[in-house]
PDB file of C-alpha atoms in Angstrom:
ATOM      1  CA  UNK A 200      94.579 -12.396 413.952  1.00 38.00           C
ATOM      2  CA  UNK A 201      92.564 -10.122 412.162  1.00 40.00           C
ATOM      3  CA  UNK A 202      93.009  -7.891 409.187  1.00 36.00           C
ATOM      4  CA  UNK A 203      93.335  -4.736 410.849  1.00 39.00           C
ATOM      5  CA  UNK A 204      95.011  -6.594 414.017  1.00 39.00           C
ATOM      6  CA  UNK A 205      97.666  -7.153 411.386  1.00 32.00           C
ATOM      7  CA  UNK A 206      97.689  -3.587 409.867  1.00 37.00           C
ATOM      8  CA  UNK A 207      98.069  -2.244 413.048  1.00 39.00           C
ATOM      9  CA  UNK A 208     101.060  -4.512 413.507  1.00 38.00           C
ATOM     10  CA  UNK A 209     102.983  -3.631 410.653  1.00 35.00           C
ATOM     11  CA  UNK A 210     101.789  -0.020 410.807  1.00 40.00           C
ATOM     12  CA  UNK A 211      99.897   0.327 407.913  1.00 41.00           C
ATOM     13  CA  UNK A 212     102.577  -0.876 406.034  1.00 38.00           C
ATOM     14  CA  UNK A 213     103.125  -3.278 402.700  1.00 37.00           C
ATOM     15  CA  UNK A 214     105.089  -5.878 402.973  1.00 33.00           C
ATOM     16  CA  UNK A 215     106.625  -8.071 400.128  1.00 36.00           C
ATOM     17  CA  UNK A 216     107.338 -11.699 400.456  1.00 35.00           C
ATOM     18  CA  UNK A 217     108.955 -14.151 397.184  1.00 36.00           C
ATOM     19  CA  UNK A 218     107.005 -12.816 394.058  1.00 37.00           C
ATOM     20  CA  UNK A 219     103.486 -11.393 395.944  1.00 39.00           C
ATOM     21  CA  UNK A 220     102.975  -8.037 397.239  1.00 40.00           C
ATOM     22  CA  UNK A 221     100.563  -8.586 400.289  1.00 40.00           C
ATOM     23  CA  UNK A 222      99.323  -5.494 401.723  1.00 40.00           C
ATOM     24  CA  UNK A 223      99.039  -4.645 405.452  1.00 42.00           C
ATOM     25  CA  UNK A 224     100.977  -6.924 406.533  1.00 44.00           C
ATOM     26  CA  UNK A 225     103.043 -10.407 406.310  1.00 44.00           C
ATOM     27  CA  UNK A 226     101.074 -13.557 404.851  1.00 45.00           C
ATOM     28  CA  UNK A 227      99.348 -15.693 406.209  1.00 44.00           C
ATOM     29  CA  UNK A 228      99.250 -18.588 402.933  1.00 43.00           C
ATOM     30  CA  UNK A 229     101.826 -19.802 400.601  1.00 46.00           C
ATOM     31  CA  UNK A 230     102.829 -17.959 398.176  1.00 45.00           C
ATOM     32  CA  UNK A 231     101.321 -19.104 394.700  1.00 43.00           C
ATOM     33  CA  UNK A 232     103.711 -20.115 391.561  1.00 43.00           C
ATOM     34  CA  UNK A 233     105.419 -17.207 389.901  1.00 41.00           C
ATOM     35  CA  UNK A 234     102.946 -16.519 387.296  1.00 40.00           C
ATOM     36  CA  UNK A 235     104.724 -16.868 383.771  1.00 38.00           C
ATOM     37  CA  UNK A 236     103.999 -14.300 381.321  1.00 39.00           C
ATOM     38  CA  UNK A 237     102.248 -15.585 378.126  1.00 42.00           C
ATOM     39  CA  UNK A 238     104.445 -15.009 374.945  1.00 42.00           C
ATOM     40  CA  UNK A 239     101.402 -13.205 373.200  1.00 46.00           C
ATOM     41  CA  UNK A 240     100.865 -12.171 368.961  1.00 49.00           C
ATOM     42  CA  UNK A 241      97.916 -10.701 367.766  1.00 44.00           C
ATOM     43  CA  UNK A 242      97.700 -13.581 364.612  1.00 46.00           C
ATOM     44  CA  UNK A 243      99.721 -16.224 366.696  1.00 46.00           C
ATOM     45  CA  UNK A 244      96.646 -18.011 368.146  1.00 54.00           C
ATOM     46  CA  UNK A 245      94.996 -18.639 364.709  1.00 67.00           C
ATOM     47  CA  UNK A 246      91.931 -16.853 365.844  1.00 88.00           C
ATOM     48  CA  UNK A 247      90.148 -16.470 363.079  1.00 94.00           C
ATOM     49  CA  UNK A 248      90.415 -20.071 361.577  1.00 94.00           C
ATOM     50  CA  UNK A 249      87.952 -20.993 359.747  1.00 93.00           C
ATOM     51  CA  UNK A 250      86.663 -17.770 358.950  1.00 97.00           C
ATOM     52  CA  UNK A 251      85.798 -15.838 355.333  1.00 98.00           C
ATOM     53  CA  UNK A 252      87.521 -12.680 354.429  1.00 99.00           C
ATOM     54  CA  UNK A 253      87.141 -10.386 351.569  1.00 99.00           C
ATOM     55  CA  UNK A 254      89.755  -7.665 351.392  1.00 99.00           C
ATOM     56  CA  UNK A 255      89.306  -4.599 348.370  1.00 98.00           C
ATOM     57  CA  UNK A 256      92.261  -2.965 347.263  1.00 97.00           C
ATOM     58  CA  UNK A 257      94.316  -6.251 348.063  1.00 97.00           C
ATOM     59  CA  UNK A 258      97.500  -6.326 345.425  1.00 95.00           C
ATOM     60  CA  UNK A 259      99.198  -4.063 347.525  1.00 93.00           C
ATOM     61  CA  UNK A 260      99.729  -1.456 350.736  1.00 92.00           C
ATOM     62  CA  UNK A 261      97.381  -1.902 353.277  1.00 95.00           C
ATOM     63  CA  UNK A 262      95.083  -4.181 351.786  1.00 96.00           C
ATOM     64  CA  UNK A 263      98.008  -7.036 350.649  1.00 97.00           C
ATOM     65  CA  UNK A 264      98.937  -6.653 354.716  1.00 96.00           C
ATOM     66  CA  UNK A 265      95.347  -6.911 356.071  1.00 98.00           C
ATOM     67  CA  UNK A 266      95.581 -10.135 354.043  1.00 98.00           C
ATOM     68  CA  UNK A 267      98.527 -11.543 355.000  1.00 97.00           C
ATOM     69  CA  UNK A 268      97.694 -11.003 358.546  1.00 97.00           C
ATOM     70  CA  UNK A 269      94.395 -12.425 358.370  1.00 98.00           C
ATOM     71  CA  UNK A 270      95.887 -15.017 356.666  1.00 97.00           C
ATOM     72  CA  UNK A 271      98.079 -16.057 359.460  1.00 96.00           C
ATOM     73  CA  UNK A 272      95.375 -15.701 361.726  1.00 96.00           C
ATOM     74  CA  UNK A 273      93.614 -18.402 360.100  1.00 96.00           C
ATOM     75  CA  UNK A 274      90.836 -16.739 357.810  1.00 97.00           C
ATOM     76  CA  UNK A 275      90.714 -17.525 354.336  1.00 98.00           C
ATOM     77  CA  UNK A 276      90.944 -14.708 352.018  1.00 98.00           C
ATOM     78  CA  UNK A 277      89.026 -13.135 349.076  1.00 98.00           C
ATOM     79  CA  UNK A 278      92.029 -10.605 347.523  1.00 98.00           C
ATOM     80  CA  UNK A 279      90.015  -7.908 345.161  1.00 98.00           C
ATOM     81  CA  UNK A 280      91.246  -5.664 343.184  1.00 98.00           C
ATOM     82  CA  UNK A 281      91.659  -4.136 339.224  1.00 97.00           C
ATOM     83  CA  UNK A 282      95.115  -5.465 338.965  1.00 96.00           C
ATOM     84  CA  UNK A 283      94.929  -8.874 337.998  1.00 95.00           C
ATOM     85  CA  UNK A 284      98.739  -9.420 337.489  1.00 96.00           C
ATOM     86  CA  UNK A 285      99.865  -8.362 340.924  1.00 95.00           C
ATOM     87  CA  UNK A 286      96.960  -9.865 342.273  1.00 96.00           C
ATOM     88  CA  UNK A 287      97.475 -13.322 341.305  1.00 93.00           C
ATOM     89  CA  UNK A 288     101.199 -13.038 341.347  1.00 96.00           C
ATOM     90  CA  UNK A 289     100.391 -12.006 345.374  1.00 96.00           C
ATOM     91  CA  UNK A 290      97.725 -15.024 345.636  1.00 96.00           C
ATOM     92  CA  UNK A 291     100.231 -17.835 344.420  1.00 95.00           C
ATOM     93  CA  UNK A 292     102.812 -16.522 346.931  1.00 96.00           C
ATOM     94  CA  UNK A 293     100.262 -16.367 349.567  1.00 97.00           C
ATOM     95  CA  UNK A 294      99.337 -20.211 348.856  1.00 96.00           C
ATOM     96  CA  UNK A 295      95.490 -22.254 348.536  1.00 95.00           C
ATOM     97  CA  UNK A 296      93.906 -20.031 351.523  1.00 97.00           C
ATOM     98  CA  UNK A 297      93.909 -17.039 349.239  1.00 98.00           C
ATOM     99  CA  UNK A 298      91.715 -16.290 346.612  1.00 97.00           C
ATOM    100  CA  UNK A 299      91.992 -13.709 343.649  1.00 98.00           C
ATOM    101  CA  UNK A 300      89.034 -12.064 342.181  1.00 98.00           C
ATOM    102  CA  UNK A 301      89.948  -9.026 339.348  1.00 98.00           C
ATOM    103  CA  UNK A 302      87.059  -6.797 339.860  1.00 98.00           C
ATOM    104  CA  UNK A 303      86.963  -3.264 338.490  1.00 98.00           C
ATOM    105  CA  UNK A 304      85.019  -1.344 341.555  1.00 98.00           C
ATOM    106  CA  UNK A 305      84.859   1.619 339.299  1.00 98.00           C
ATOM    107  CA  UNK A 306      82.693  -0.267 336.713  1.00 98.00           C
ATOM    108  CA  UNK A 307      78.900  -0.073 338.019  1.00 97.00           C
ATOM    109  CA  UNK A 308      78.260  -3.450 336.595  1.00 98.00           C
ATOM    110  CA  UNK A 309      81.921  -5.063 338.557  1.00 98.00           C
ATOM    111  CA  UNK A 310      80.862  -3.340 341.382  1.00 98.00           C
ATOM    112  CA  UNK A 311      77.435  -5.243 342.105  1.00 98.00           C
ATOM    113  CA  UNK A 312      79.320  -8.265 340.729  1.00 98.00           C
ATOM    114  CA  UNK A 313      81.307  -7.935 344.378  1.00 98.00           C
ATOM    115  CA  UNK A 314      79.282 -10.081 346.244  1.00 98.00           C
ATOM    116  CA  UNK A 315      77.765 -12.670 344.067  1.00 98.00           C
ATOM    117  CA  UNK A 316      81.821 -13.352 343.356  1.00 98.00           C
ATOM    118  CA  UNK A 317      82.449 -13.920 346.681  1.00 98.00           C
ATOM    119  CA  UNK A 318      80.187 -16.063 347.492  1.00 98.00           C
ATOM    120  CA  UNK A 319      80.220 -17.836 344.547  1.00 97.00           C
ATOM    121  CA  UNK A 320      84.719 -18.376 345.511  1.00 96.00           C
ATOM    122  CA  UNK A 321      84.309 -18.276 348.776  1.00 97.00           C
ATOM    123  CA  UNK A 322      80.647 -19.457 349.620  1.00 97.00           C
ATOM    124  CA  UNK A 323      80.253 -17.144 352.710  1.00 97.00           C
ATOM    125  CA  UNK A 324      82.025 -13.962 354.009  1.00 99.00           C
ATOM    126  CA  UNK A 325      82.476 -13.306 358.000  1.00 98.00           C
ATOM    127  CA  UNK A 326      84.630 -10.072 357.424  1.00 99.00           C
ATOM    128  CA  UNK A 327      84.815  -7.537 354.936  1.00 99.00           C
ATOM    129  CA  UNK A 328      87.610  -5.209 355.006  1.00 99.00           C
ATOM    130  CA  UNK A 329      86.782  -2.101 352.518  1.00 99.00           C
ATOM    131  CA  UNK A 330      90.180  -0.857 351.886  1.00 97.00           C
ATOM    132  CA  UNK A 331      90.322   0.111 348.274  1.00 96.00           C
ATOM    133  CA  UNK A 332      90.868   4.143 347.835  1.00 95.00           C
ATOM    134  CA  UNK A 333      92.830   6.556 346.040  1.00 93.00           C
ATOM    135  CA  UNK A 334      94.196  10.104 346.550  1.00 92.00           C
ATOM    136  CA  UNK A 335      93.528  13.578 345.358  1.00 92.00           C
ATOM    137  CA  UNK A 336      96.073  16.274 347.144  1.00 91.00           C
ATOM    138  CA  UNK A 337      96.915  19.868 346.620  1.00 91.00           C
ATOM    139  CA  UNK A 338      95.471  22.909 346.617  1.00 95.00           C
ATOM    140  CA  UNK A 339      91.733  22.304 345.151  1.00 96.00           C
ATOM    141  CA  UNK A 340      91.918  25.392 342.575  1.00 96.00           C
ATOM    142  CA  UNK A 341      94.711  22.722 340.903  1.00 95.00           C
ATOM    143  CA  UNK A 342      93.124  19.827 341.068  1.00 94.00           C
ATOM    144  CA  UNK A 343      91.726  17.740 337.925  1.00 96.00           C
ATOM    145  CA  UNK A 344      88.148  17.550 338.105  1.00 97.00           C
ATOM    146  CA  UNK A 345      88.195  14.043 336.595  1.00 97.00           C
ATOM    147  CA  UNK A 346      90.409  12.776 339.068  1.00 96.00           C
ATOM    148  CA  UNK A 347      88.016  13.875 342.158  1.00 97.00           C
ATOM    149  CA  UNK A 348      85.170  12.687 340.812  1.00 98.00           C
ATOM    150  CA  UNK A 349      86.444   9.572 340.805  1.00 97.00           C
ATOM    151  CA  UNK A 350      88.423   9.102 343.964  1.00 97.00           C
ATOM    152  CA  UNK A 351      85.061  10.225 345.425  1.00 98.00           C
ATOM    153  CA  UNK A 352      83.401   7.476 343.493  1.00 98.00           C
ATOM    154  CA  UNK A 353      85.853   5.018 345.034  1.00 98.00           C
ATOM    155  CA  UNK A 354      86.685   6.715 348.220  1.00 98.00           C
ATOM    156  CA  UNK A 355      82.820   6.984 348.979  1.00 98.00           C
ATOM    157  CA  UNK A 356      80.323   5.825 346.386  1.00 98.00           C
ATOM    158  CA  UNK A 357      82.126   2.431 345.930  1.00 98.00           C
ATOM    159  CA  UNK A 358      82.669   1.900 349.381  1.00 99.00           C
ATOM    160  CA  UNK A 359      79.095   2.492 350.527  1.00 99.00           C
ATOM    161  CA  UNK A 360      77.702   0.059 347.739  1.00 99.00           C
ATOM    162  CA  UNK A 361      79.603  -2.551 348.690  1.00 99.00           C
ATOM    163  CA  UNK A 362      78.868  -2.818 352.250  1.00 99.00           C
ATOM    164  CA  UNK A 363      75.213  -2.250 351.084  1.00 99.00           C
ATOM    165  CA  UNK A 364      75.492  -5.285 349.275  1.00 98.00           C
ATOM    166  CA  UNK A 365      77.338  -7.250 351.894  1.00 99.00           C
ATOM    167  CA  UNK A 366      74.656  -6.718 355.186  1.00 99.00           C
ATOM    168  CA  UNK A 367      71.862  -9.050 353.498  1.00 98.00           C
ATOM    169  CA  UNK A 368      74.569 -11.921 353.831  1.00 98.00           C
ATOM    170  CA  UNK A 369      75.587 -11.279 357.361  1.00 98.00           C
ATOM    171  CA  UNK A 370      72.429 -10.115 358.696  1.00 98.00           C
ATOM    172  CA  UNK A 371      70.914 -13.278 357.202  1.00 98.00           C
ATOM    173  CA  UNK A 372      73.628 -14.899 359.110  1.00 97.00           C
ATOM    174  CA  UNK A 373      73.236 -12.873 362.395  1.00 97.00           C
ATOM    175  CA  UNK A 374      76.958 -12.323 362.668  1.00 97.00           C
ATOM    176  CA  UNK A 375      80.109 -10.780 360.870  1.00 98.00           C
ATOM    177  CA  UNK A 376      82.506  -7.912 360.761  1.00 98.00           C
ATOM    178  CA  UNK A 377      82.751  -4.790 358.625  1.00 99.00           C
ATOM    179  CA  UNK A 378      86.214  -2.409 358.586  1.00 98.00           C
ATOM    180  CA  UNK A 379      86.874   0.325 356.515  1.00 98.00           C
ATOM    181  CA  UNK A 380      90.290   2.430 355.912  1.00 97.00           C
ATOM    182  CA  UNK A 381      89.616   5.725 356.961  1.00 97.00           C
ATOM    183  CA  UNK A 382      92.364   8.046 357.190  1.00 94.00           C
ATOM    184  CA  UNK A 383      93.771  10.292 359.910  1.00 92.00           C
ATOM    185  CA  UNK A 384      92.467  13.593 357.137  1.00 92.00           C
ATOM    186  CA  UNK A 385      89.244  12.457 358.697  1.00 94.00           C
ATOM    187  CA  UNK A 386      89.713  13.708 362.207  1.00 93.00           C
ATOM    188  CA  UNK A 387      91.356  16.948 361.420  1.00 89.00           C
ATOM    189  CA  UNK A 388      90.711  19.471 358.193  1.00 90.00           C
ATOM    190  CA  UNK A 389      94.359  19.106 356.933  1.00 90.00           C
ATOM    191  CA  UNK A 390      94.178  22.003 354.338  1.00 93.00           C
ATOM    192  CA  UNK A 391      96.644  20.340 352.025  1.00 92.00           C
ATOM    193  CA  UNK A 392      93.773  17.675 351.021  1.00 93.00           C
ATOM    194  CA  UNK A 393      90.624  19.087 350.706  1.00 96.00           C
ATOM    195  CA  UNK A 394      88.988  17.042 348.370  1.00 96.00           C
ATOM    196  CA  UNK A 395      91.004  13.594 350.041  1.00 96.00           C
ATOM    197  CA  UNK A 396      89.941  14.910 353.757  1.00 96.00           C
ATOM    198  CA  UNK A 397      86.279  15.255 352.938  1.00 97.00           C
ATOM    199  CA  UNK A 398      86.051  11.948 351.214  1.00 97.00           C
ATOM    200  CA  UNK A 399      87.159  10.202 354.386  1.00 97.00           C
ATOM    201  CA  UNK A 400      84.811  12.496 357.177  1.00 97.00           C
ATOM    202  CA  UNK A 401      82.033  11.288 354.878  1.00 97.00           C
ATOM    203  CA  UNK A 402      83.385   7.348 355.617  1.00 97.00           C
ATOM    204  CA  UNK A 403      83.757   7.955 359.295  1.00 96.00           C
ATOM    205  CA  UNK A 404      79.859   9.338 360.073  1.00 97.00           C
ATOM    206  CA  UNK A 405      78.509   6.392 357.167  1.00 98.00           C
ATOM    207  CA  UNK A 406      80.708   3.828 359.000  1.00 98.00           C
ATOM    208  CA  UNK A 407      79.117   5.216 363.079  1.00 97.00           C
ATOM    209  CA  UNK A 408      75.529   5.777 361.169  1.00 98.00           C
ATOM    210  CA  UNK A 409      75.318   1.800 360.032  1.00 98.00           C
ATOM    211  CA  UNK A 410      76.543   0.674 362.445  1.00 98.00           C
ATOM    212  CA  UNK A 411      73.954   2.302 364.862  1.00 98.00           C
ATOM    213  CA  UNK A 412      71.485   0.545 362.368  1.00 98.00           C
ATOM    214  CA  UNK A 413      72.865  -2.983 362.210  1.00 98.00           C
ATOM    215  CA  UNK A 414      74.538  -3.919 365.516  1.00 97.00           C
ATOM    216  CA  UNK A 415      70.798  -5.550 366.463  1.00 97.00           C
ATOM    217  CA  UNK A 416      71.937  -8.336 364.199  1.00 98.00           C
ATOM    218  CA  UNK A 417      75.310  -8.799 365.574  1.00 97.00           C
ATOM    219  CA  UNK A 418      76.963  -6.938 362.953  1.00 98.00           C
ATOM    220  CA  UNK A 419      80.154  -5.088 364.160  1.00 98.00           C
ATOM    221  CA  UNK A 420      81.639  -1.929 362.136  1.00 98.00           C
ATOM    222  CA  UNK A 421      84.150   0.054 362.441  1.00 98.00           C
ATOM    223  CA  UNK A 422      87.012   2.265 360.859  1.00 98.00           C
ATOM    224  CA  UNK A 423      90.530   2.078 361.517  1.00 97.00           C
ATOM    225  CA  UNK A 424      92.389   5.298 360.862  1.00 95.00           C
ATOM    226  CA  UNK A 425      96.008   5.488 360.262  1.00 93.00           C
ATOM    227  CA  UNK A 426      98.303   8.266 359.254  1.00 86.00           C
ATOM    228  CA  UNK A 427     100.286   8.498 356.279  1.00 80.00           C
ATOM    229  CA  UNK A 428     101.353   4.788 355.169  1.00 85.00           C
ATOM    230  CA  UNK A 429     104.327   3.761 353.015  1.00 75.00           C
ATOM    231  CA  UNK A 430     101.954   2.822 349.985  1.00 71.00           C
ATOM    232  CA  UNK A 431     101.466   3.325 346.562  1.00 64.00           C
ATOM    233  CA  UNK A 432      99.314   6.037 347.491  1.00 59.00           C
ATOM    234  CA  UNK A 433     102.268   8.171 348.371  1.00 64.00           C
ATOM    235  CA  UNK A 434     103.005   8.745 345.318  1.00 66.00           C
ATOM    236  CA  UNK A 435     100.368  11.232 344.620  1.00 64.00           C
ATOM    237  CA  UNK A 436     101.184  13.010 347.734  1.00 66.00           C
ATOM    238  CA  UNK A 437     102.686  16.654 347.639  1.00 71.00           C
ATOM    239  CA  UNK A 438     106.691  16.241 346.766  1.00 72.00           C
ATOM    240  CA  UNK A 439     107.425  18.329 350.100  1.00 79.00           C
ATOM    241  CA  UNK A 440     105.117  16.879 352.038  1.00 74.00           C
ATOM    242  CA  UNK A 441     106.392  13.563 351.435  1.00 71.00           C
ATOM    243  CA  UNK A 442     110.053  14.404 351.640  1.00 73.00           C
ATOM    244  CA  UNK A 443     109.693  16.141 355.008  1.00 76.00           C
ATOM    245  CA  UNK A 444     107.654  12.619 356.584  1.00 72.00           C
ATOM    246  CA  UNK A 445     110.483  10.872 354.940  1.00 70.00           C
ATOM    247  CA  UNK A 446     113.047  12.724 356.860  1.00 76.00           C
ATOM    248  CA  UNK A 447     111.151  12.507 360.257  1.00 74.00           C
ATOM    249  CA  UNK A 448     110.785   9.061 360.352  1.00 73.00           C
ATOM    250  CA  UNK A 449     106.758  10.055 360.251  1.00 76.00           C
ATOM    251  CA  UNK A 450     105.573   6.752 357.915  1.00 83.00           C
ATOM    252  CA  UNK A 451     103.944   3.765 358.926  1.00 87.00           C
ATOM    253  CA  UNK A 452     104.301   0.644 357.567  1.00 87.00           C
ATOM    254  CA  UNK A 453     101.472  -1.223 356.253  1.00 91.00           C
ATOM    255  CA  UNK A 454     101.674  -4.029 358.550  1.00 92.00           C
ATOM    256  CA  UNK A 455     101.550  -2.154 361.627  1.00 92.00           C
ATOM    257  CA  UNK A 456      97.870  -1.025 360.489  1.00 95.00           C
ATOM    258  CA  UNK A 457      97.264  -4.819 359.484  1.00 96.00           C
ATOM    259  CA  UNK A 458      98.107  -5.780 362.930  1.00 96.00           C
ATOM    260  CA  UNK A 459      95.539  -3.608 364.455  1.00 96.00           C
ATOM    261  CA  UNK A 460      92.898  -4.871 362.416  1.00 97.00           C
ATOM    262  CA  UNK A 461      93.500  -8.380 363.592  1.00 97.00           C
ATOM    263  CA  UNK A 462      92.870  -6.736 367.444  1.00 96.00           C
ATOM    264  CA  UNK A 463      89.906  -5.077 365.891  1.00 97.00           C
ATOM    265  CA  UNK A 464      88.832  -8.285 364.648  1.00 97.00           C
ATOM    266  CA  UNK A 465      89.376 -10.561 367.375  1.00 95.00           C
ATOM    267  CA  UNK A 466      87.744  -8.967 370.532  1.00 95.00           C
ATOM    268  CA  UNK A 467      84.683 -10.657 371.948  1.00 94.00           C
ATOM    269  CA  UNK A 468      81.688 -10.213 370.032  1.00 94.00           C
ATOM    270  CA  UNK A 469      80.094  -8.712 372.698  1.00 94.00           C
ATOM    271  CA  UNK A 470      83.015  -5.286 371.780  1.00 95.00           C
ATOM    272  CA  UNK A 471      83.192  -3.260 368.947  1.00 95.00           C
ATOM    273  CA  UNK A 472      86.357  -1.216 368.359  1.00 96.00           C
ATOM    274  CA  UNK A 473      83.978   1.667 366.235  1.00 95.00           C
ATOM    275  CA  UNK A 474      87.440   4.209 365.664  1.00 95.00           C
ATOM    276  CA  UNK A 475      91.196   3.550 365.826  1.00 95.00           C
ATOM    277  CA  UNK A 476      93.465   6.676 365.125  1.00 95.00           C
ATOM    278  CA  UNK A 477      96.911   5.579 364.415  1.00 92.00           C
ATOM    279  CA  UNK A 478     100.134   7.422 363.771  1.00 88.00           C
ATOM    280  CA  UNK A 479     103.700   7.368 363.596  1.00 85.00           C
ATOM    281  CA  UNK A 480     105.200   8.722 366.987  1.00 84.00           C
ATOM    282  CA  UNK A 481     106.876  11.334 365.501  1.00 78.00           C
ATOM    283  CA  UNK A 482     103.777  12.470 363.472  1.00 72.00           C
ATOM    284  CA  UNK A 483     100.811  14.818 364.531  1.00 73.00           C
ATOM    285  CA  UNK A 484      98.904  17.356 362.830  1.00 69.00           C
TER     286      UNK A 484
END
């Protein structure tokens, strides 16, 4: 009988048999095995074994969760950052897979040391993750000038140098991935942060501008922005401020942000996930 024989039978009408909805009428074939669904984790399948990770601002916060997560997925991991306690404390916990390296990105001469460090630990890098950052609230008639001028150099400055210094390596190498911890400030002028804010609109037009220029050599970038984060840079925020997210229930955790870098980092190549704004539910400016 016909397709629209059958329609015309059942009046249009959908009709269910065991676990498949066939439409227009009854079927006309077995129906196939109850499809099982797949117990799924972003890290679970160990997608990124075998890869090379760098991660800045690694001791703690976001960066010590980007590593742990890429960790589980497989990578190896270059942790970077100032602290060289924490950071090797962190690395022995973390186990042979993960690699400290006590760099000073604030120091000119540290800085340009980034690269030749990793390769020299590491011998090749597949994804950097420029997380390191600090914070500068408040009304900007307060604010210490010596304290924005260098969470710009960090927030900015350092940020831009190092992935300067990392494209030779993966466009030499035709492949690789490049994220960088923007902040929700970027997408909206929050007028308790000024100074933070602007810092992180500059990130989000260098991080769309490169990667205009290098996705020809199958170079992804992109920025991952998350609302405010229980991390260490909370405790520069505004006292109010922070008490009233507190109250709401309006923090993330650090691992929810590391989780969405792993789905940033393991789509096909052929898909780049440029911007992810993330924020607690009960959170919105």
């Amino acid at each position: 009988m016909a397709v629209k024989a059958i329609r015309a039978a059942w009046g249009g009408k959908a009709y269910r048999s065991g676990l498949r909805r066939c439409e227009g009428g009854p079927c006309l074939t077995p129906c196939p095995p109850p499809r099982v669904p797949k117990k799924e984790s972003l890290i679970m399948a160990r997608e990124l074994q075998g890869k090379v990770a760098a991660v800045t601002g690694a001791a703690s916060g976001i960066g010590l969760a980007s590593t742990e997560a890429l960790l589980a997925a497989g990578a190896r991991v270059v942790l970077v950052d100032r602290d060289g306690a924490t950071l090797k404390a962190a690395c022995s916990r973390l186990g042979e897979a993960a690699t400290p390296l006590v760099l000073d990105l604030l120091d000119p001469q540290a800085c340009a040391a980034l690269m030749p460090r990793i390769l020299e630990q590491a011998g090749r890098l597949d994804i950097f993750h420029a997380n390191a950052g600090t914070y500068v609230g408040g009304d900007l008639v307060d604010a210490d000038t010596a304290a924005m001028d260098r969470m710009l150099n960090l927030n900015v400055n350092v940020v831009m140098k190092n992935v300067h210094d990392v494209l030779p390596h993966m466009i030499a190498r035709g492949s690789g991935d490049i994220i960088v911890t923007s902040s929700l400030a970027a997408h909206y002028p929050t007028p308790w942060e000024p100074v933070y804010a602007a810092s992180k609109w500059a990130i989000n037009c260098f991080v769309q501008t490169v990667r205009r220029q290098v996705f020809k050599h199958g170079l992804r970038v992109g920025s991952i922005s998350p609302g405010p984060v229980i991390s260490a840079l909370l405790a520069d925020w505004p006292a109010e401020k922070l008490a009233e997210a507190k109250a709401a229930g309006s923090l993330l955790e650090a691992s929810e942000v590391a989780e969405v870098v792993i789905f940033m980092l393991t789509r096909p190549r052929g898909m780049t996930i440029r911007d992810v704004v993330m924020m607690p539910t009960n959170f919105d400016l």
